[in-house]
PDB file of C-alpha atoms in Angstrom:
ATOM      1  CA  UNK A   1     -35.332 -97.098   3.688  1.00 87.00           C
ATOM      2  CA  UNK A   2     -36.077 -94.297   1.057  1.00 95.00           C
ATOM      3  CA  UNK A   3     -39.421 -92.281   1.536  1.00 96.00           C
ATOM      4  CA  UNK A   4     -41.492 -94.369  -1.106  1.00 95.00           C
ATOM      5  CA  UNK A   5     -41.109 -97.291   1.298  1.00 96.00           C
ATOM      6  CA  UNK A   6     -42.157 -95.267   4.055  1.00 98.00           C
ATOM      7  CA  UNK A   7     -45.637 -94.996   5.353  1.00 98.00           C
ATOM      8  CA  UNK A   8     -46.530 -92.647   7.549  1.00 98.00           C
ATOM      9  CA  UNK A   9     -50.330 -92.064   9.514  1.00 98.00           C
ATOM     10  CA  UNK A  10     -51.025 -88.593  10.182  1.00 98.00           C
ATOM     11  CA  UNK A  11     -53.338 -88.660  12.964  1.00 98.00           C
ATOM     12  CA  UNK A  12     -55.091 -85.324  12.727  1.00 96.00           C
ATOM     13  CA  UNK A  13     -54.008 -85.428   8.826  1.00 97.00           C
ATOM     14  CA  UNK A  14     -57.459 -83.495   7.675  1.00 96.00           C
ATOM     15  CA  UNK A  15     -57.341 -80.698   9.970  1.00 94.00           C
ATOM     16  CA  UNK A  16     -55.689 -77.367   9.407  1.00 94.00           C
ATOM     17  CA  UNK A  17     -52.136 -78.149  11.204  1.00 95.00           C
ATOM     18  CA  UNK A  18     -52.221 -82.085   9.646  1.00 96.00           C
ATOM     19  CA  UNK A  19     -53.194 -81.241   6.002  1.00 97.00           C
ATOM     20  CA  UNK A  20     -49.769 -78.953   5.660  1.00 97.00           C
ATOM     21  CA  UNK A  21     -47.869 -81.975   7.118  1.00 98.00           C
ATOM     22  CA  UNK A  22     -49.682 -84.801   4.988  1.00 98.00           C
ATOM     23  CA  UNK A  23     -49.362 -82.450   1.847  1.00 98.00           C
ATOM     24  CA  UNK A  24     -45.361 -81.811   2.492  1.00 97.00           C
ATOM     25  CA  UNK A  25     -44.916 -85.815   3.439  1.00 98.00           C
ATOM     26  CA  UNK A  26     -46.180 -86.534  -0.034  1.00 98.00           C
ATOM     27  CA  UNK A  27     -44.413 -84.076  -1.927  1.00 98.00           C
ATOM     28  CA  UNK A  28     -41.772 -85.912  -0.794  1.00 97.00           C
ATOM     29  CA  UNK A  29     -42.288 -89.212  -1.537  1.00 98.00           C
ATOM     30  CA  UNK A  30     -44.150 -90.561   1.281  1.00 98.00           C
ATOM     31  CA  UNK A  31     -47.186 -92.661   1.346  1.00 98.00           C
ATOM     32  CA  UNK A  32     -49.595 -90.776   4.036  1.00 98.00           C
ATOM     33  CA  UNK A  33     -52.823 -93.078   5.683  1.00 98.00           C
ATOM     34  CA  UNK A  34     -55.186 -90.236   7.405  1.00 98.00           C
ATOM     35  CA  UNK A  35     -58.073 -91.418   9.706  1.00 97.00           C
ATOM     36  CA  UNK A  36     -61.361 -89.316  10.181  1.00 95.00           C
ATOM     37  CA  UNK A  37     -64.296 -89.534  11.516  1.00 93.00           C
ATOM     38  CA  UNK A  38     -65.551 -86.900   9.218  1.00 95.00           C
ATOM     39  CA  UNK A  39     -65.979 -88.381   5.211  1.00 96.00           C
ATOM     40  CA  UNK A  40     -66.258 -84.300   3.845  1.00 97.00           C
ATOM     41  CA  UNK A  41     -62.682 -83.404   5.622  1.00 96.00           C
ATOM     42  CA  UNK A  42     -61.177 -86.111   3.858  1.00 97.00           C
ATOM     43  CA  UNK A  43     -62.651 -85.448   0.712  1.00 97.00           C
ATOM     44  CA  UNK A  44     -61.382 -81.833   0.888  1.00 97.00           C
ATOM     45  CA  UNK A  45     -57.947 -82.949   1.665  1.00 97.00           C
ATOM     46  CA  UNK A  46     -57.646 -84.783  -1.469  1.00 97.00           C
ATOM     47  CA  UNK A  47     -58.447 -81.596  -3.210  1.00 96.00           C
ATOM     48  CA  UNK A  48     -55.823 -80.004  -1.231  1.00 97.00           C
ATOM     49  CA  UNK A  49     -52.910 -82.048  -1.814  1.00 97.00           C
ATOM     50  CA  UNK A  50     -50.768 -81.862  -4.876  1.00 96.00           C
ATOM     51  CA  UNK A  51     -52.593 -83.979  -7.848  1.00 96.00           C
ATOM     52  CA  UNK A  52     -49.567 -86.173  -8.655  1.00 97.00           C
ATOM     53  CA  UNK A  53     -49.505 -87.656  -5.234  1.00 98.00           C
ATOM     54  CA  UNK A  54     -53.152 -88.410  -4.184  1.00 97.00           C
ATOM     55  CA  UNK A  55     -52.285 -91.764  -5.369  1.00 97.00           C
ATOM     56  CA  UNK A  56     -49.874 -92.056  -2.435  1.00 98.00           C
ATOM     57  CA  UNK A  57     -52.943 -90.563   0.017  1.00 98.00           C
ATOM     58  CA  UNK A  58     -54.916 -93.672   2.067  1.00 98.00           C
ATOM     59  CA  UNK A  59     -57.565 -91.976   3.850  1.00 98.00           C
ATOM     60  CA  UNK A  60     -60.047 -93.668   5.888  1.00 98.00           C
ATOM     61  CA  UNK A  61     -63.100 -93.055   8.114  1.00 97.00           C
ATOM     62  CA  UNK A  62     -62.965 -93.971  11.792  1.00 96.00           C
ATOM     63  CA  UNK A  63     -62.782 -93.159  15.778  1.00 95.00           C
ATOM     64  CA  UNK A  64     -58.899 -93.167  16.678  1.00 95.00           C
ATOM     65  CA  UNK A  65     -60.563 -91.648  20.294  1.00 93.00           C
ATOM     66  CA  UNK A  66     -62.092 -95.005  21.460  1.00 95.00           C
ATOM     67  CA  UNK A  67     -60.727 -98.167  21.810  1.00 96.00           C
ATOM     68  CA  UNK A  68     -63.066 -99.918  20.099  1.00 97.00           C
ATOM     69  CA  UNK A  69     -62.856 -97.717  17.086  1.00 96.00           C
ATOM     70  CA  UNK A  70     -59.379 -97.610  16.918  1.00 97.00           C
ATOM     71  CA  UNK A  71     -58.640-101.275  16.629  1.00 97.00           C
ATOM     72  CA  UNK A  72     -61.320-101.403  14.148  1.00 97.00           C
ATOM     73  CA  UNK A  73     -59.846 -98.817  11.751  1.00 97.00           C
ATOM     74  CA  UNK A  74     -55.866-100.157  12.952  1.00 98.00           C
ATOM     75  CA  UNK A  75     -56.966-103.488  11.232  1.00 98.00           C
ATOM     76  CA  UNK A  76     -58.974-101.807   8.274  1.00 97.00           C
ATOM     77  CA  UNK A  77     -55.682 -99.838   8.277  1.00 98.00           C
ATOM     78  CA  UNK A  78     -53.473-102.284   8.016  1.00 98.00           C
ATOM     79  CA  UNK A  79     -55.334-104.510   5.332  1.00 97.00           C
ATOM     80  CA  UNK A  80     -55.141-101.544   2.901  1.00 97.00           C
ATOM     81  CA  UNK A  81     -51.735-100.254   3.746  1.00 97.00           C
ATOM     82  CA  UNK A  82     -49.566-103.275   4.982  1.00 97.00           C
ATOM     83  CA  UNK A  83     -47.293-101.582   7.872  1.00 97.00           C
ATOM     84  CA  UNK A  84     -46.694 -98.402   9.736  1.00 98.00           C
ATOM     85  CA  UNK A  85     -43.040 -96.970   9.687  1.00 98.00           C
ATOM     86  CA  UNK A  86     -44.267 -93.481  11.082  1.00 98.00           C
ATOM     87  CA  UNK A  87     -46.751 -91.551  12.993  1.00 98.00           C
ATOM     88  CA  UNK A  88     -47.609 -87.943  13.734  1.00 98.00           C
ATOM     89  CA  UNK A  89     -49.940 -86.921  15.993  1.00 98.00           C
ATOM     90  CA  UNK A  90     -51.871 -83.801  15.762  1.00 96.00           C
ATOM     91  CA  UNK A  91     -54.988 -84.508  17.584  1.00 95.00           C
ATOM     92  CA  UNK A  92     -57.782 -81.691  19.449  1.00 85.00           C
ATOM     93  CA  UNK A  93     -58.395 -78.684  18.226  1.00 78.00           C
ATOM     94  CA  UNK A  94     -56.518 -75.418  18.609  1.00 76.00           C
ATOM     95  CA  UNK A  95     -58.939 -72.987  20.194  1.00 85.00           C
ATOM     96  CA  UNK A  96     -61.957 -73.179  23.260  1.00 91.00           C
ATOM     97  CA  UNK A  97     -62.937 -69.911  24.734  1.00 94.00           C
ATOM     98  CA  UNK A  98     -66.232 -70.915  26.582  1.00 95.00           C
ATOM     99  CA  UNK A  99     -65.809 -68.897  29.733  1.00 96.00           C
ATOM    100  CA  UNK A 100     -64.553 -68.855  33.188  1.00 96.00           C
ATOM    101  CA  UNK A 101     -64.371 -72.403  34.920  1.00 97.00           C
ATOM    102  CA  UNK A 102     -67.218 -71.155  37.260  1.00 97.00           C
ATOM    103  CA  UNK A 103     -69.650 -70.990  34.535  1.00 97.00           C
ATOM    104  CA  UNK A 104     -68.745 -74.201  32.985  1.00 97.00           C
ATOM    105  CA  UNK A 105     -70.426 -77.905  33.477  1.00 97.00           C
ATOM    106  CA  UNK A 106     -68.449 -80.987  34.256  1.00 98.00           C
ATOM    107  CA  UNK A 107     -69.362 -82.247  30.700  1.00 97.00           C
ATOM    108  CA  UNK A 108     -67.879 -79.785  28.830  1.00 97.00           C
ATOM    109  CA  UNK A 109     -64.179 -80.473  30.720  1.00 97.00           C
ATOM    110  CA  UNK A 110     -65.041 -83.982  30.288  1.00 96.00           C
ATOM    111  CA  UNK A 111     -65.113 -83.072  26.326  1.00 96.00           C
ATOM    112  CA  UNK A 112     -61.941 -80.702  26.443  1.00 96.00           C
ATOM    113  CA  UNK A 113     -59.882 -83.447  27.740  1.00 96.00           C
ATOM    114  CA  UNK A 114     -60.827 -86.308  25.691  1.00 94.00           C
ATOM    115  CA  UNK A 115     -60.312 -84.009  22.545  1.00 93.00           C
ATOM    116  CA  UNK A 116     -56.806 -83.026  23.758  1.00 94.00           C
ATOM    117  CA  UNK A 117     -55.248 -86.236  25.632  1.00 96.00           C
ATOM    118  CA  UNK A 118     -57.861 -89.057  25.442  1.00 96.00           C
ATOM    119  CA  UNK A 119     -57.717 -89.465  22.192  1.00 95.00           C
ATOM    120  CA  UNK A 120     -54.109 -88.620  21.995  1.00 96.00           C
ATOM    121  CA  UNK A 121     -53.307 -91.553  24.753  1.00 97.00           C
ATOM    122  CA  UNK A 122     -55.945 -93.871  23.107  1.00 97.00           C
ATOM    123  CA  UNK A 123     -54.216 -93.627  19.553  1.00 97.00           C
ATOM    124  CA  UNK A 124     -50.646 -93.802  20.456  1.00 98.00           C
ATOM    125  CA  UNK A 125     -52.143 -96.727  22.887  1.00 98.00           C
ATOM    126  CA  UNK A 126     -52.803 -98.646  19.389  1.00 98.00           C
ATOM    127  CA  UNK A 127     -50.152 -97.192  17.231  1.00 98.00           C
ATOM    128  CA  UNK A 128     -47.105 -97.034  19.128  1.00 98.00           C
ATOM    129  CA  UNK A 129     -46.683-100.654  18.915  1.00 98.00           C
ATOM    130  CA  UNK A 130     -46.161-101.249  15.310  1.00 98.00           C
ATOM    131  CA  UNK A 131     -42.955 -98.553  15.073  1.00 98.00           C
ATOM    132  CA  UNK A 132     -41.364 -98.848  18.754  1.00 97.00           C
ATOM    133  CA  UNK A 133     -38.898-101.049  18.374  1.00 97.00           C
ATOM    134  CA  UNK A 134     -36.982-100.237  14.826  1.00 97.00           C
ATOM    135  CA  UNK A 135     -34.913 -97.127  15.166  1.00 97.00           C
ATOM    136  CA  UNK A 136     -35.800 -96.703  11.424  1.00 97.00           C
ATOM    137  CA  UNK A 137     -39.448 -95.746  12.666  1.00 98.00           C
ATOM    138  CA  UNK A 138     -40.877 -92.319  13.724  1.00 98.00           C
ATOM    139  CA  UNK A 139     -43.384 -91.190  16.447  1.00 98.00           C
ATOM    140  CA  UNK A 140     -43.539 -87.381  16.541  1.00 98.00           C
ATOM    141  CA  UNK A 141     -46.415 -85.425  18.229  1.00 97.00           C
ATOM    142  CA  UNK A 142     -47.298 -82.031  17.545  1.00 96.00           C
ATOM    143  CA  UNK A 143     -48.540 -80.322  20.862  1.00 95.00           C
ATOM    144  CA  UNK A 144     -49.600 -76.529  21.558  1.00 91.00           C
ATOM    145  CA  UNK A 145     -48.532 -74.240  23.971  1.00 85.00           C
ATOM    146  CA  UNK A 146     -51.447 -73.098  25.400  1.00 90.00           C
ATOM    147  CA  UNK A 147     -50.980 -75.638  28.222  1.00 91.00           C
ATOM    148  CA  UNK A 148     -47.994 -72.968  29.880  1.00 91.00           C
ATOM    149  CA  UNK A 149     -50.425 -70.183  30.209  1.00 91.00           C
ATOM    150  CA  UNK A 150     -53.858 -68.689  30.043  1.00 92.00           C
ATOM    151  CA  UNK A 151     -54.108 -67.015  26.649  1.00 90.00           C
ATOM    152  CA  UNK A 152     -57.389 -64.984  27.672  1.00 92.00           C
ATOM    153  CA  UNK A 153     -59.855 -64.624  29.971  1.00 95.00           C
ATOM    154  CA  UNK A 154     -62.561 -67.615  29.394  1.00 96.00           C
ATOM    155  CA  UNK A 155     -59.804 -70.077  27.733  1.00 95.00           C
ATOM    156  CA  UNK A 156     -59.045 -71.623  30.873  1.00 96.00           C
ATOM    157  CA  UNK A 157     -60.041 -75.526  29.564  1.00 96.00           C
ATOM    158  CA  UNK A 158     -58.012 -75.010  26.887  1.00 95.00           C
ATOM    159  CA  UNK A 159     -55.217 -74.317  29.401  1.00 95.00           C
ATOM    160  CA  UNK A 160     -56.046 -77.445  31.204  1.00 96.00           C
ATOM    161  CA  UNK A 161     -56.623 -79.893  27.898  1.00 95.00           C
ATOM    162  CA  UNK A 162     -53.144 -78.388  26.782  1.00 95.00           C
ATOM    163  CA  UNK A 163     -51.538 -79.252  29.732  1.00 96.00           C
ATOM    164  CA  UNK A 164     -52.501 -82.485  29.950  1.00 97.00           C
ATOM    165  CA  UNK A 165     -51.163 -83.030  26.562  1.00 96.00           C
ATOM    166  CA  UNK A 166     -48.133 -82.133  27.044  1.00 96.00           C
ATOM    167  CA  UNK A 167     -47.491 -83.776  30.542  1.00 97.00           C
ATOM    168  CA  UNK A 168     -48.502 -86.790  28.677  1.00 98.00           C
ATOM    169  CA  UNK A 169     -46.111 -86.335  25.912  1.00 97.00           C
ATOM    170  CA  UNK A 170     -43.311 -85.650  28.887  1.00 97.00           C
ATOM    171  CA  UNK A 171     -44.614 -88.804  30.523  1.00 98.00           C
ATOM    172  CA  UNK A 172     -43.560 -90.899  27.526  1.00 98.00           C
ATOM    173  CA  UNK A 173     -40.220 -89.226  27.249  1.00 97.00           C
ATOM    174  CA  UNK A 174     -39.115 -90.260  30.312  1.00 97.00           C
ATOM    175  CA  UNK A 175     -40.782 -93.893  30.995  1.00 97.00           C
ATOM    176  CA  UNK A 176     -39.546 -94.881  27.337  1.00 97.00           C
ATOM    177  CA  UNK A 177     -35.757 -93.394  27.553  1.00 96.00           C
ATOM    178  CA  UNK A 178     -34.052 -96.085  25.384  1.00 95.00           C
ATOM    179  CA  UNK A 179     -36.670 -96.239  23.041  1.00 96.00           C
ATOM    180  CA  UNK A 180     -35.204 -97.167  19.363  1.00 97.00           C
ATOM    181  CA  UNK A 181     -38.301 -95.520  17.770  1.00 98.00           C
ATOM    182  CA  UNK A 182     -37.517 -91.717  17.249  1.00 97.00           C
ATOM    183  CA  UNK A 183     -39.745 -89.855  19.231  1.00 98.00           C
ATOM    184  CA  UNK A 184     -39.903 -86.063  19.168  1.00 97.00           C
ATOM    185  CA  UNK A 185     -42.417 -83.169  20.253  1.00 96.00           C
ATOM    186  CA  UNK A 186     -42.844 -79.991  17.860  1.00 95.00           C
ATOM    187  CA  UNK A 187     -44.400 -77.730  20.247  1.00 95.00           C
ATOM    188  CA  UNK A 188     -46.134 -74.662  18.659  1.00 94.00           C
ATOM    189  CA  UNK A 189     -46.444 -71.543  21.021  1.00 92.00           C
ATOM    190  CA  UNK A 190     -48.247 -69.223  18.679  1.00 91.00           C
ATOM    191  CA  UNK A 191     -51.263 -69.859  15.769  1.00 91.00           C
ATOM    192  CA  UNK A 192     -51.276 -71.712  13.005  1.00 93.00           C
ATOM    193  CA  UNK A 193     -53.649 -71.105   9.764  1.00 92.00           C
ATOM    194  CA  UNK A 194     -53.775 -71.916   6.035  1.00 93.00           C
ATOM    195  CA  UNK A 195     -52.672 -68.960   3.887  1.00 93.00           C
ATOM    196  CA  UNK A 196     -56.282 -67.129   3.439  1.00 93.00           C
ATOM    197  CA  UNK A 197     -56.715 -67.230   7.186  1.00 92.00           C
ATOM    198  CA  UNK A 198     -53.413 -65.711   8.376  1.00 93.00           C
ATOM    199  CA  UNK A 199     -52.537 -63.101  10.893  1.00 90.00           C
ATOM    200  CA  UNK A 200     -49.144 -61.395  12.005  1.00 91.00           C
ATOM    201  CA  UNK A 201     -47.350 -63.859  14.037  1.00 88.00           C
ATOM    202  CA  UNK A 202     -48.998 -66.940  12.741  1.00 93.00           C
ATOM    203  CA  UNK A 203     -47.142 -70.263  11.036  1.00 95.00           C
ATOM    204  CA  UNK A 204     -48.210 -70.432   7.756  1.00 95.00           C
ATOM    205  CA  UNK A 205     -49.583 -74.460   7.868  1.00 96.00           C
ATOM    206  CA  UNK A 206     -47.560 -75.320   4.619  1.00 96.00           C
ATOM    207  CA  UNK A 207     -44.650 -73.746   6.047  1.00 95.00           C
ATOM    208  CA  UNK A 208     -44.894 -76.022   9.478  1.00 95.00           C
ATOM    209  CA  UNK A 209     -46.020 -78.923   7.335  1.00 96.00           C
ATOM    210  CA  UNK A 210     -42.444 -78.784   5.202  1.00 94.00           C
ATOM    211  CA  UNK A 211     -40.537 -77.781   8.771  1.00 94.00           C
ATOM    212  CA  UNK A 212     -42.273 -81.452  10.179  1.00 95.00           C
ATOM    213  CA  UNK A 213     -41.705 -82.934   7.073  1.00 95.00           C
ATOM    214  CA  UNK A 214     -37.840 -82.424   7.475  1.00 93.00           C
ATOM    215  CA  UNK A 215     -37.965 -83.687  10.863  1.00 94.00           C
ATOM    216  CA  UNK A 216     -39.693 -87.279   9.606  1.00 95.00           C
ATOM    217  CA  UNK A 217     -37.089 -87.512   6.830  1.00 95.00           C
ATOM    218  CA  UNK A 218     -34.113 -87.005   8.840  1.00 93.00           C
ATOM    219  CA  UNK A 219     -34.376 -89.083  11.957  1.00 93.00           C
ATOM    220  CA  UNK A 220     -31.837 -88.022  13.423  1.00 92.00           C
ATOM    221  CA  UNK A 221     -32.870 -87.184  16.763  1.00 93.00           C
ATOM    222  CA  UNK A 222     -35.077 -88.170  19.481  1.00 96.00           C
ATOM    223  CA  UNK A 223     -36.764 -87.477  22.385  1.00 97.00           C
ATOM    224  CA  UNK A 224     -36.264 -83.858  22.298  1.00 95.00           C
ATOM    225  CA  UNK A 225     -39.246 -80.953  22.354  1.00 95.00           C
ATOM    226  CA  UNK A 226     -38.488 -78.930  19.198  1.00 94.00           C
ATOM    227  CA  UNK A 227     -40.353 -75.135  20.203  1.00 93.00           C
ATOM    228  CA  UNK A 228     -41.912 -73.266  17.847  1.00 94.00           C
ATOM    229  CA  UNK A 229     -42.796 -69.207  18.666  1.00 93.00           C
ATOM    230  CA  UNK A 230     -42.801 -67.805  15.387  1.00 92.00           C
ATOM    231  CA  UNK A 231     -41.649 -68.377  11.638  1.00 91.00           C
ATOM    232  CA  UNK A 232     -38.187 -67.931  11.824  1.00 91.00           C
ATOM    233  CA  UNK A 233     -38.485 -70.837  14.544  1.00 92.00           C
ATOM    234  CA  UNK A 234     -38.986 -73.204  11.850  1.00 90.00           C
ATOM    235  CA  UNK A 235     -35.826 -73.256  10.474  1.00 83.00           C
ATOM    236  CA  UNK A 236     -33.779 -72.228  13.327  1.00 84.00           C
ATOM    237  CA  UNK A 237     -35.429 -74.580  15.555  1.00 74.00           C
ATOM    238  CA  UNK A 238     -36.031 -77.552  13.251  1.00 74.00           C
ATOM    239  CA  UNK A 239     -34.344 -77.586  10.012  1.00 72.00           C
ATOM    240  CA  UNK A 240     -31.124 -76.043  11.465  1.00 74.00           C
ATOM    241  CA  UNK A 241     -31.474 -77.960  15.165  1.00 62.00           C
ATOM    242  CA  UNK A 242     -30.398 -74.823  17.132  1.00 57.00           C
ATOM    243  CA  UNK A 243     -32.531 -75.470  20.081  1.00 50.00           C
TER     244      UNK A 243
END
């Protein structure tokens, strides 16, 4: 199956980590569906990507973080695209620093954790399906590492949504260990920005999205956590497999 008859959703496709994946996916070939809830992000990833392959770009507007929404938009999906041969998932949001947990209601963990995992569980819930069983197919989720640690003081939710992610991503690994569907985890321990926005340290997001890009393309290895601590990790890591 060459890339043109892949399709892959990027779940979290409009946000800063997504676009440089959706943008490298269609550079090379790929068709790329992106779901979001927000109709301005997707218009401003359509300016973003490369002008010869917006043609290849689905997007459409919808809740992958209910289940009611996300069947809605998996059909509306579905209708416009035909079939899923890959998913990535980079769902939440990178940074929370709203305090100590002392100071914090029980609604704002409540909206930490559906960012990070509900929405995470609910999407792979309806996805997963359609590429599980053809070891052609591709389900790779990109996590962060703020779930090992506490980065700062008052980032302690973000600790706890993090975690949960990645316990969840774990979770699959091990209840789905003869799965034919590739599944992989790109972990990233360190920020990630767009090229105006970067400090020392940080993964340049078109740098990550060609590093994921490779990964897709390839399948040719699953159920492994591929780390990610800095640029040189990119192509030691992932393009070179030196774990």
């Amino acid at each position: 199956m060459s890339n043109g008859d892949r399709v892959v959703l990027a779940l979290g496709g409009a946000g800063t980590v997504g676009s440089g994946i959706v943008k490298a996916l269609l550079d090379r070939g790929f068709k790329v569906a992106v779901i979001s809830r927000d109709s301005s992000k997707l218009e401003k990833l359509k300016g973003f990507v490369s002008p010869s392959t917006k043609s290849n770009l689905t997007t459409l507007v919808g809740n992958v973080g209910s289940e009611e929404g996300v069947e809605e938009v998996k059909q509306a999906l579905l209708k416009s695209v035909g079939k899923i041969t890959d998913v990535v998932s980079s769902l939440g949001f990178s940074w929370w620093q709203g305090g100590p947990p002392h100071t914090q209601p029980l609604k704002e963990l409540h909206w930490v954790i559906e960012t990070l995992l509900f929405s995470t569980f609910v999407s792979w819930k309806a996805f997963f399906p359609l590429v599980r069983d053809d070891p052609n197919c591709t389900y790779t989720f990109i996590t962060g590492g703020a779930g090992e640690k506490l980065l700062m003081p008052g980032t302690g939710f973000l600790t706890v949504g993090a975690a949960s992610s990645l316990a969840f991503c774990q979770v699959l690994r091990e209840e789905y260990p003869e799965l034919p569907c590739k599944l992989n985890q790109v972990k990233i321990n360190t920020g990630v920005a767009a090229p105006d926005r970067m400090a020392p340290g940080y993964l340049n997001h078109l740098d990550l999205g060609e590093a994921v890009a490779t990964l897709i393309e390839r399948r040719n290895t699953s159920h492994t956590v591929f780390p990610v601590s800095c640029p040189a990790d990119l192509k030691t890591v992932i393009l070179e497999g030196n774990l």
